[in-house]
PDB file of C-alpha atoms in Angstrom:
ATOM      1  CA  MET A   1      21.717 -31.969   3.123  1.00 84.00           C
ATOM      2  CA  GLU A   2      22.994 -34.515   0.621  1.00 88.00           C
ATOM      3  CA  LEU A   3      26.504 -35.277   0.008  1.00 88.00           C
ATOM      4  CA  HIS A   4      28.373 -37.429  -2.542  1.00 90.00           C
ATOM      5  CA  HIS A   5      31.781 -39.164  -2.039  1.00 90.00           C
ATOM      6  CA  GLU A   6      33.907 -41.486  -4.125  1.00 91.00           C
ATOM      7  CA  PHE A   7      37.017 -43.250  -3.543  1.00 91.00           C
ATOM      8  CA  THR A   8      39.040 -46.541  -4.877  1.00 91.00           C
ATOM      9  CA  VAL A   9      40.303 -49.507  -3.072  1.00 91.00           C
ATOM     10  CA  PRO A  10      43.064 -51.832  -4.946  1.00 91.00           C
ATOM     11  CA  VAL A  11      41.238 -54.993  -4.615  1.00 92.00           C
ATOM     12  CA  PRO A  12      38.563 -56.903  -6.536  1.00 94.00           C
ATOM     13  CA  VAL A  13      35.228 -55.750  -5.898  1.00 95.00           C
ATOM     14  CA  ASP A  14      34.023 -58.943  -4.268  1.00 94.00           C
ATOM     15  CA  ASP A  15      36.916 -58.552  -1.714  1.00 92.00           C
ATOM     16  CA  ALA A  16      36.154 -55.231  -1.153  1.00 93.00           C
ATOM     17  CA  TRP A  17      32.276 -55.783  -0.700  1.00 94.00           C
ATOM     18  CA  ARG A  18      33.303 -58.532   2.233  1.00 92.00           C
ATOM     19  CA  ALA A  19      35.756 -55.792   3.567  1.00 90.00           C
ATOM     20  CA  LEU A  20      33.200 -53.028   4.082  1.00 90.00           C
ATOM     21  CA  LEU A  21      30.587 -55.611   5.812  1.00 89.00           C
ATOM     22  CA  ASP A  22      33.346 -56.546   8.210  1.00 90.00           C
ATOM     23  CA  VAL A  23      32.825 -53.776  10.708  1.00 88.00           C
ATOM     24  CA  GLU A  24      35.100 -54.891  13.442  1.00 84.00           C
ATOM     25  CA  ARG A  25      37.951 -54.965  10.790  1.00 85.00           C
ATOM     26  CA  ILE A  26      37.440 -51.569   9.419  1.00 88.00           C
ATOM     27  CA  ALA A  27      36.279 -50.046  12.679  1.00 85.00           C
ATOM     28  CA  PRO A  28      39.560 -48.420  13.268  1.00 86.00           C
ATOM     29  CA  CYS A  29      39.864 -46.709  10.068  1.00 87.00           C
ATOM     30  CA  MET A  30      36.295 -44.645  10.727  1.00 86.00           C
ATOM     31  CA  PRO A  31      37.346 -41.160  12.336  1.00 84.00           C
ATOM     32  CA  GLY A  32      36.071 -40.285  15.506  1.00 85.00           C
ATOM     33  CA  ALA A  33      33.925 -43.382  15.599  1.00 88.00           C
ATOM     34  CA  THR A  34      33.806 -46.020  18.545  1.00 90.00           C
ATOM     35  CA  VAL A  35      32.147 -49.549  17.791  1.00 90.00           C
ATOM     36  CA  ASP A  36      30.483 -51.040  20.819  1.00 91.00           C
ATOM     37  CA  ASP A  37      28.386 -54.074  19.450  1.00 91.00           C
ATOM     38  CA  TYR A  38      27.913 -55.604  15.958  1.00 90.00           C
ATOM     39  CA  ASP A  39      25.153 -58.461  15.347  1.00 89.00           C
ATOM     40  CA  GLY A  40      25.774 -58.773  11.595  1.00 84.00           C
ATOM     41  CA  LYS A  41      23.261 -56.106  10.808  1.00 88.00           C
ATOM     42  CA  THR A  42      23.196 -53.254  13.628  1.00 92.00           C
ATOM     43  CA  VAL A  43      26.035 -51.402  14.684  1.00 92.00           C
ATOM     44  CA  THR A  44      26.024 -49.767  18.398  1.00 93.00           C
ATOM     45  CA  GLY A  45      28.644 -47.212  19.016  1.00 92.00           C
ATOM     46  CA  SER A  46      29.371 -43.592  19.228  1.00 91.00           C
ATOM     47  CA  VAL A  47      31.069 -40.599  17.166  1.00 89.00           C
ATOM     48  CA  LYS A  48      32.919 -37.815  18.677  1.00 87.00           C
ATOM     49  CA  VAL A  49      33.383 -34.368  16.947  1.00 82.00           C
ATOM     50  CA  LYS A  50      35.463 -31.539  18.451  1.00 80.00           C
ATOM     51  CA  VAL A  51      34.697 -28.081  17.260  1.00 69.00           C
ATOM     52  CA  GLY A  52      37.689 -25.857  19.073  1.00 70.00           C
ATOM     53  CA  PRO A  53      37.029 -26.113  23.011  1.00 75.00           C
ATOM     54  CA  ILE A  54      33.720 -27.985  22.559  1.00 78.00           C
ATOM     55  CA  THR A  55      33.384 -31.750  21.990  1.00 84.00           C
ATOM     56  CA  VAL A  56      29.960 -33.250  21.131  1.00 83.00           C
ATOM     57  CA  THR A  57      29.567 -36.978  21.466  1.00 88.00           C
ATOM     58  CA  TYR A  58      26.420 -38.856  19.692  1.00 89.00           C
ATOM     59  CA  ARG A  59      25.408 -42.390  20.560  1.00 93.00           C
ATOM     60  CA  GLY A  60      23.065 -44.366  18.281  1.00 94.00           C
ATOM     61  CA  THR A  61      22.801 -47.168  16.068  1.00 95.00           C
ATOM     62  CA  ALA A  62      23.339 -47.774  12.406  1.00 93.00           C
ATOM     63  CA  VAL A  63      21.198 -50.492  10.839  1.00 94.00           C
ATOM     64  CA  PHE A  64      22.068 -52.164   7.317  1.00 93.00           C
ATOM     65  CA  GLU A  65      18.728 -51.820   5.550  1.00 94.00           C
ATOM     66  CA  GLU A  66      19.761 -53.460   2.415  1.00 94.00           C
ATOM     67  CA  GLN A  67      22.772 -55.734   1.641  1.00 94.00           C
ATOM     68  CA  ASP A  68      22.339 -56.721  -2.175  1.00 95.00           C
ATOM     69  CA  GLU A  69      25.894 -58.593  -2.890  1.00 94.00           C
ATOM     70  CA  SER A  70      24.846 -59.421  -6.619  1.00 94.00           C
ATOM     71  CA  ALA A  71      24.769 -55.657  -7.210  1.00 95.00           C
ATOM     72  CA  HIS A  72      27.043 -54.631  -4.848  1.00 96.00           C
ATOM     73  CA  ARG A  73      24.772 -52.074  -3.283  1.00 97.00           C
ATOM     74  CA  MET A  74      24.213 -51.411   0.517  1.00 95.00           C
ATOM     75  CA  VAL A  75      21.992 -49.142   2.291  1.00 95.00           C
ATOM     76  CA  LEU A  76      22.834 -47.930   6.013  1.00 94.00           C
ATOM     77  CA  ILE A  77      20.484 -46.125   8.225  1.00 94.00           C
ATOM     78  CA  ALA A  78      21.879 -44.356  11.169  1.00 94.00           C
ATOM     79  CA  ASN A  79      20.614 -42.526  14.114  1.00 93.00           C
ATOM     80  CA  GLY A  80      22.424 -40.654  16.932  1.00 93.00           C
ATOM     81  CA  LYS A  81      21.566 -38.305  19.554  1.00 93.00           C
ATOM     82  CA  GLU A  82      24.056 -36.020  21.749  1.00 91.00           C
ATOM     83  CA  THR A  83      24.896 -37.386  25.276  1.00 90.00           C
ATOM     84  CA  ARG A  84      24.815 -33.920  26.685  1.00 87.00           C
ATOM     85  CA  GLY A  85      22.654 -32.136  24.729  1.00 84.00           C
ATOM     86  CA  GLN A  86      19.389 -31.863  22.412  1.00 86.00           C
ATOM     87  CA  GLY A  87      21.308 -32.143  19.049  1.00 87.00           C
ATOM     88  CA  THR A  88      20.338 -35.286  16.719  1.00 91.00           C
ATOM     89  CA  ALA A  89      22.116 -36.698  13.533  1.00 89.00           C
ATOM     90  CA  ARG A  90      20.170 -39.046  11.039  1.00 92.00           C
ATOM     91  CA  ALA A  91      21.775 -40.591   7.711  1.00 92.00           C
ATOM     92  CA  THR A  92      20.951 -42.716   5.005  1.00 94.00           C
ATOM     93  CA  VAL A  93      23.998 -43.989   3.465  1.00 93.00           C
ATOM     94  CA  THR A  94      23.976 -45.708  -0.027  1.00 95.00           C
ATOM     95  CA  GLY A  95      26.828 -47.399  -1.155  1.00 94.00           C
ATOM     96  CA  THR A  96      27.861 -48.988  -4.537  1.00 96.00           C
ATOM     97  CA  LEU A  97      30.643 -50.823  -5.695  1.00 96.00           C
ATOM     98  CA  ALA A  98      31.938 -51.440  -9.289  1.00 96.00           C
ATOM     99  CA  GLU A  99      35.161 -52.918 -10.732  1.00 94.00           C
ATOM    100  CA  ARG A 100      37.532 -50.457 -12.123  1.00 92.00           C
ATOM    101  CA  ASP A 101      41.074 -51.144 -13.749  1.00 89.00           C
ATOM    102  CA  GLY A 102      41.471 -54.314 -11.526  1.00 87.00           C
ATOM    103  CA  GLY A 103      40.221 -52.385  -8.279  1.00 93.00           C
ATOM    104  CA  THR A 104      37.056 -51.099  -6.906  1.00 95.00           C
ATOM    105  CA  ALA A 105      35.352 -47.827  -7.030  1.00 95.00           C
ATOM    106  CA  VAL A 106      33.287 -47.009  -4.076  1.00 94.00           C
ATOM    107  CA  SER A 107      30.178 -44.578  -4.671  1.00 94.00           C
ATOM    108  CA  VAL A 108      28.698 -43.202  -1.496  1.00 93.00           C
ATOM    109  CA  ARG A 109      25.707 -41.049  -1.194  1.00 93.00           C
ATOM    110  CA  THR A 110      24.469 -39.575   2.246  1.00 92.00           C
ATOM    111  CA  ASP A 111      21.200 -37.829   2.866  1.00 92.00           C
ATOM    112  CA  LEU A 112      22.368 -36.074   6.371  1.00 89.00           C
ATOM    113  CA  THR A 113      20.137 -34.272   8.807  1.00 89.00           C
ATOM    114  CA  VAL A 114      21.807 -32.486  11.785  1.00 85.00           C
ATOM    115  CA  THR A 115      20.570 -30.662  14.682  1.00 85.00           C
ATOM    116  CA  GLY A 116      22.180 -28.925  17.475  1.00 79.00           C
ATOM    117  CA  ARG A 117      25.822 -26.976  17.435  1.00 71.00           C
ATOM    118  CA  PRO A 118      27.158 -28.695  14.362  1.00 71.00           C
ATOM    119  CA  ALA A 119      24.340 -27.836  12.252  1.00 71.00           C
ATOM    120  CA  GLN A 120      25.324 -24.205  12.108  1.00 72.00           C
ATOM    121  CA  PHE A 121      28.430 -24.868   9.745  1.00 68.00           C
ATOM    122  CA  GLY A 122      26.081 -25.324   6.818  1.00 71.00           C
ATOM    123  CA  ARG A 123      26.353 -27.703   4.097  1.00 73.00           C
ATOM    124  CA  GLY A 124      29.556 -26.045   2.457  1.00 75.00           C
ATOM    125  CA  VAL A 125      31.600 -26.661   5.916  1.00 73.00           C
ATOM    126  CA  MET A 126      29.973 -30.097   6.278  1.00 74.00           C
ATOM    127  CA  ALA A 127      30.879 -31.058   2.601  1.00 77.00           C
ATOM    128  CA  GLU A 128      34.649 -30.176   2.833  1.00 77.00           C
ATOM    129  CA  VAL A 129      35.153 -31.837   6.133  1.00 78.00           C
ATOM    130  CA  GLY A 130      33.239 -34.997   4.766  1.00 80.00           C
ATOM    131  CA  ASP A 131      35.413 -34.930   1.630  1.00 81.00           C
ATOM    132  CA  LYS A 132      38.841 -35.239   3.999  1.00 80.00           C
ATOM    133  CA  LEU A 133      37.258 -37.672   6.391  1.00 83.00           C
ATOM    134  CA  VAL A 134      36.378 -39.961   3.484  1.00 85.00           C
ATOM    135  CA  GLY A 135      39.767 -39.616   2.228  1.00 85.00           C
ATOM    136  CA  GLN A 136      41.416 -40.487   5.386  1.00 85.00           C
ATOM    137  CA  PHE A 137      39.025 -43.692   5.458  1.00 88.00           C
ATOM    138  CA  ALA A 138      39.768 -44.696   2.241  1.00 88.00           C
ATOM    139  CA  GLU A 139      43.505 -44.478   2.832  1.00 89.00           C
ATOM    140  CA  CYS A 140      43.167 -46.737   5.954  1.00 89.00           C
ATOM    141  CA  LEU A 141      41.022 -48.984   4.324  1.00 88.00           C
ATOM    142  CA  ALA A 142      43.296 -49.378   1.433  1.00 87.00           C
ATOM    143  CA  ARG A 143      46.355 -50.246   3.780  1.00 86.00           C
ATOM    144  CA  ARG A 144      44.326 -52.792   5.496  1.00 84.00           C
ATOM    145  CA  LEU A 145      43.105 -54.583   2.587  1.00 83.00           C
ATOM    146  CA  GLU A 146      47.008 -54.688   1.344  1.00 78.00           C
ATOM    147  CA  GLU A 147      47.901 -56.199   4.367  1.00 72.00           C
ATOM    148  CA  PRO A 148      48.148 -60.242   4.316  1.00 63.00           C
ATOM    149  CA  THR A 149      45.662 -62.043   6.272  1.00 53.00           C
ATOM    150  CA  GLU A 150      46.883 -63.511   9.561  1.00 52.00           C
ATOM    151  CA  ARG A 151      46.498 -67.138   9.789  1.00 45.00           C
ATOM    152  CA  THR A 152      45.213 -68.643  13.086  1.00 43.00           C
ATOM    153  CA  GLU A 153      47.108 -71.611  14.252  1.00 48.00           C
ATOM    154  CA  PRO A 154      44.991 -74.437  15.941  1.00 47.00           C
ATOM    155  CA  PRO A 155      45.330 -74.457  19.970  1.00 48.00           C
ATOM    156  CA  GLU A 156      47.736 -76.857  21.265  1.00 54.00           C
ATOM    157  CA  PRO A 157      45.871 -79.938  22.982  1.00 51.00           C
ATOM    158  CA  VAL A 158      46.093 -79.796  26.880  1.00 47.00           C
ATOM    159  CA  GLU A 159      47.124 -82.905  28.504  1.00 51.00           C
ATOM    160  CA  PRO A 160      44.580 -84.802  30.566  1.00 48.00           C
ATOM    161  CA  PHE A 161      44.705 -83.775  34.516  1.00 42.00           C
ATOM    162  CA  GLN A 162      46.779 -80.694  33.224  1.00 45.00           C
ATOM    163  CA  SER A 163      45.386 -77.490  34.389  1.00 42.00           C
ATOM    164  CA  ALA A 164      45.052 -74.926  31.334  1.00 45.00           C
ATOM    165  CA  GLN A 165      46.546 -71.640  31.313  1.00 44.00           C
ATOM    166  CA  PRO A 166      44.173 -68.910  32.923  1.00 47.00           C
ATOM    167  CA  VAL A 167      42.135 -67.338  30.132  1.00 43.00           C
ATOM    168  CA  GLN A 168      43.348 -63.478  29.685  1.00 40.00           C
ATOM    169  CA  PRO A 169      40.674 -61.007  29.863  1.00 41.00           C
ATOM    170  CA  VAL A 170      39.543 -59.214  27.052  1.00 37.00           C
ATOM    171  CA  GLN A 171      40.707 -55.617  26.342  1.00 42.00           C
ATOM    172  CA  PRO A 172      38.373 -52.928  26.815  1.00 43.00           C
ATOM    173  CA  VAL A 173      37.823 -50.895  23.464  1.00 48.00           C
ATOM    174  CA  GLN A 174      39.750 -47.672  23.395  1.00 55.00           C
ATOM    175  CA  PRO A 175      37.467 -44.836  22.420  1.00 60.00           C
ATOM    176  CA  ALA A 176      38.633 -43.143  19.351  1.00 70.00           C
ATOM    177  CA  GLU A 177      39.866 -39.615  19.154  1.00 76.00           C
ATOM    178  CA  PRO A 178      37.042 -37.167  18.332  1.00 76.00           C
ATOM    179  CA  ILE A 179      36.990 -35.754  14.679  1.00 75.00           C
ATOM    180  CA  ASP A 180      38.611 -32.333  14.985  1.00 72.00           C
ATOM    181  CA  LEU A 181      36.685 -30.041  12.700  1.00 65.00           C
ATOM    182  CA  LEU A 182      39.044 -26.995  12.905  1.00 61.00           C
ATOM    183  CA  ARG A 183      41.888 -29.275  11.833  1.00 67.00           C
ATOM    184  CA  THR A 184      40.252 -31.576   9.490  1.00 67.00           C
ATOM    185  CA  ALA A 185      38.399 -28.506   7.642  1.00 61.00           C
ATOM    186  CA  GLY A 186      41.908 -26.553   6.807  1.00 61.00           C
ATOM    187  CA  PRO A 187      42.788 -23.035   7.180  1.00 56.00           C
ATOM    188  CA  PRO A 188      39.856 -21.489   4.818  1.00 53.00           C
ATOM    189  CA  VAL A 189      37.221 -23.366   6.272  1.00 53.00           C
ATOM    190  CA  ALA A 190      38.662 -23.095   9.940  1.00 52.00           C
ATOM    191  CA  LYS A 191      38.160 -19.369   9.915  1.00 52.00           C
ATOM    192  CA  ARG A 192      34.544 -19.495   9.220  1.00 52.00           C
ATOM    193  CA  VAL A 193      34.252 -22.256  11.972  1.00 52.00           C
ATOM    194  CA  ALA A 194      36.280 -20.263  14.344  1.00 51.00           C
ATOM    195  CA  VAL A 195      33.775 -17.438  14.091  1.00 51.00           C
ATOM    196  CA  VAL A 196      30.970 -19.487  15.294  1.00 51.00           C
ATOM    197  CA  VAL A 197      32.937 -21.221  18.012  1.00 51.00           C
ATOM    198  CA  ALA A 198      34.026 -17.660  19.245  1.00 53.00           C
ATOM    199  CA  THR A 199      30.451 -17.033  19.238  1.00 53.00           C
ATOM    200  CA  VAL A 200      29.314 -19.949  21.150  1.00 52.00           C
ATOM    201  CA  VAL A 201      32.157 -19.459  23.903  1.00 54.00           C
ATOM    202  CA  LEU A 202      31.400 -15.650  24.449  1.00 58.00           C
ATOM    203  CA  ALA A 203      27.510 -16.635  24.724  1.00 58.00           C
ATOM    204  CA  LEU A 204      28.609 -19.195  27.229  1.00 55.00           C
ATOM    205  CA  VAL A 205      30.687 -16.973  29.365  1.00 60.00           C
ATOM    206  CA  PHE A 206      28.193 -14.287  29.079  1.00 58.00           C
ATOM    207  CA  VAL A 207      25.164 -16.613  30.442  1.00 53.00           C
ATOM    208  CA  ARG A 208      27.549 -17.644  33.509  1.00 54.00           C
ATOM    209  CA  ILE A 209      28.375 -14.021  33.980  1.00 58.00           C
ATOM    210  CA  ARG A 210      24.757 -13.283  34.358  1.00 55.00           C
ATOM    211  CA  ARG A 211      24.059 -16.239  36.619  1.00 55.00           C
ATOM    212  CA  HIS A 212      27.033 -15.406  38.831  1.00 56.00           C
ATOM    213  CA  ARG A 213      25.444 -11.963  39.082  1.00 58.00           C
ATOM    214  CA  HIS A 214      22.073 -13.263  39.865  1.00 59.00           C
ATOM    215  CA  ALA A 215      23.622 -15.390  42.300  1.00 57.00           C
TER     216      ALA A 215
END
C-alpha cells in the first residue's frame, strides 16, 4: 500500500534537514520505536505495535539509500520481521523538504508491505493510524527543534598524580511504549479493529481448548 503524509516544522529547511538525519536526537519522537545502533547510514532497532491484548514486535534495519542535500531529498528502506511470528514489514520511505513561510514543509511517501496480523486491518485503518502517528511525530519534532541547543563545557583538567573520578556506566536505552492501534485509531476505527482482535482471541482460545481436550 502507498501512504502519503505532510507536516511542517518551524525552522529553516537546512536546519530541518540536519535534524531529520540526526537519528539519535529524533528517536524519542518516533512512536513505538527503539534505536539500538546508528552508523550514519544504517539504523538498527525495533518497533512495537499493540492491538488489544496482542503486542507485535518487529526487529530490523533501516538504510538511507539516498541523501541528496542539495535537493533536500532522502530515501530510506526499512525491513523488519516479527520476533515471535512469521510476519514481515518492508517500507520504502521517500522524504522531501521545501521552504515554506519561514518554516519547512516535509512530504513523506511510504510504499508499505506488511504480512501477518496487522495486515488484516487493510489500507484504510493503516492510513488513519499513520496520519495520527505522523502528527504525533511532527509535534514532538517541532518542540525539539524549538529547544535551545545545549552547550557542552570542556572538562576540567585533572591535576598530576590525582586520580580521576570513576566513569559512570552508560544508561541502557529504555524500550519505547508500543503503538496502541486501538487508542491511536480512535473510536470509529477502533470498532472495526476490535472485531478483528476479538476474532483472533476467540480463535486462539478455541485452539487451546482443542489442544487441552486432545491432551
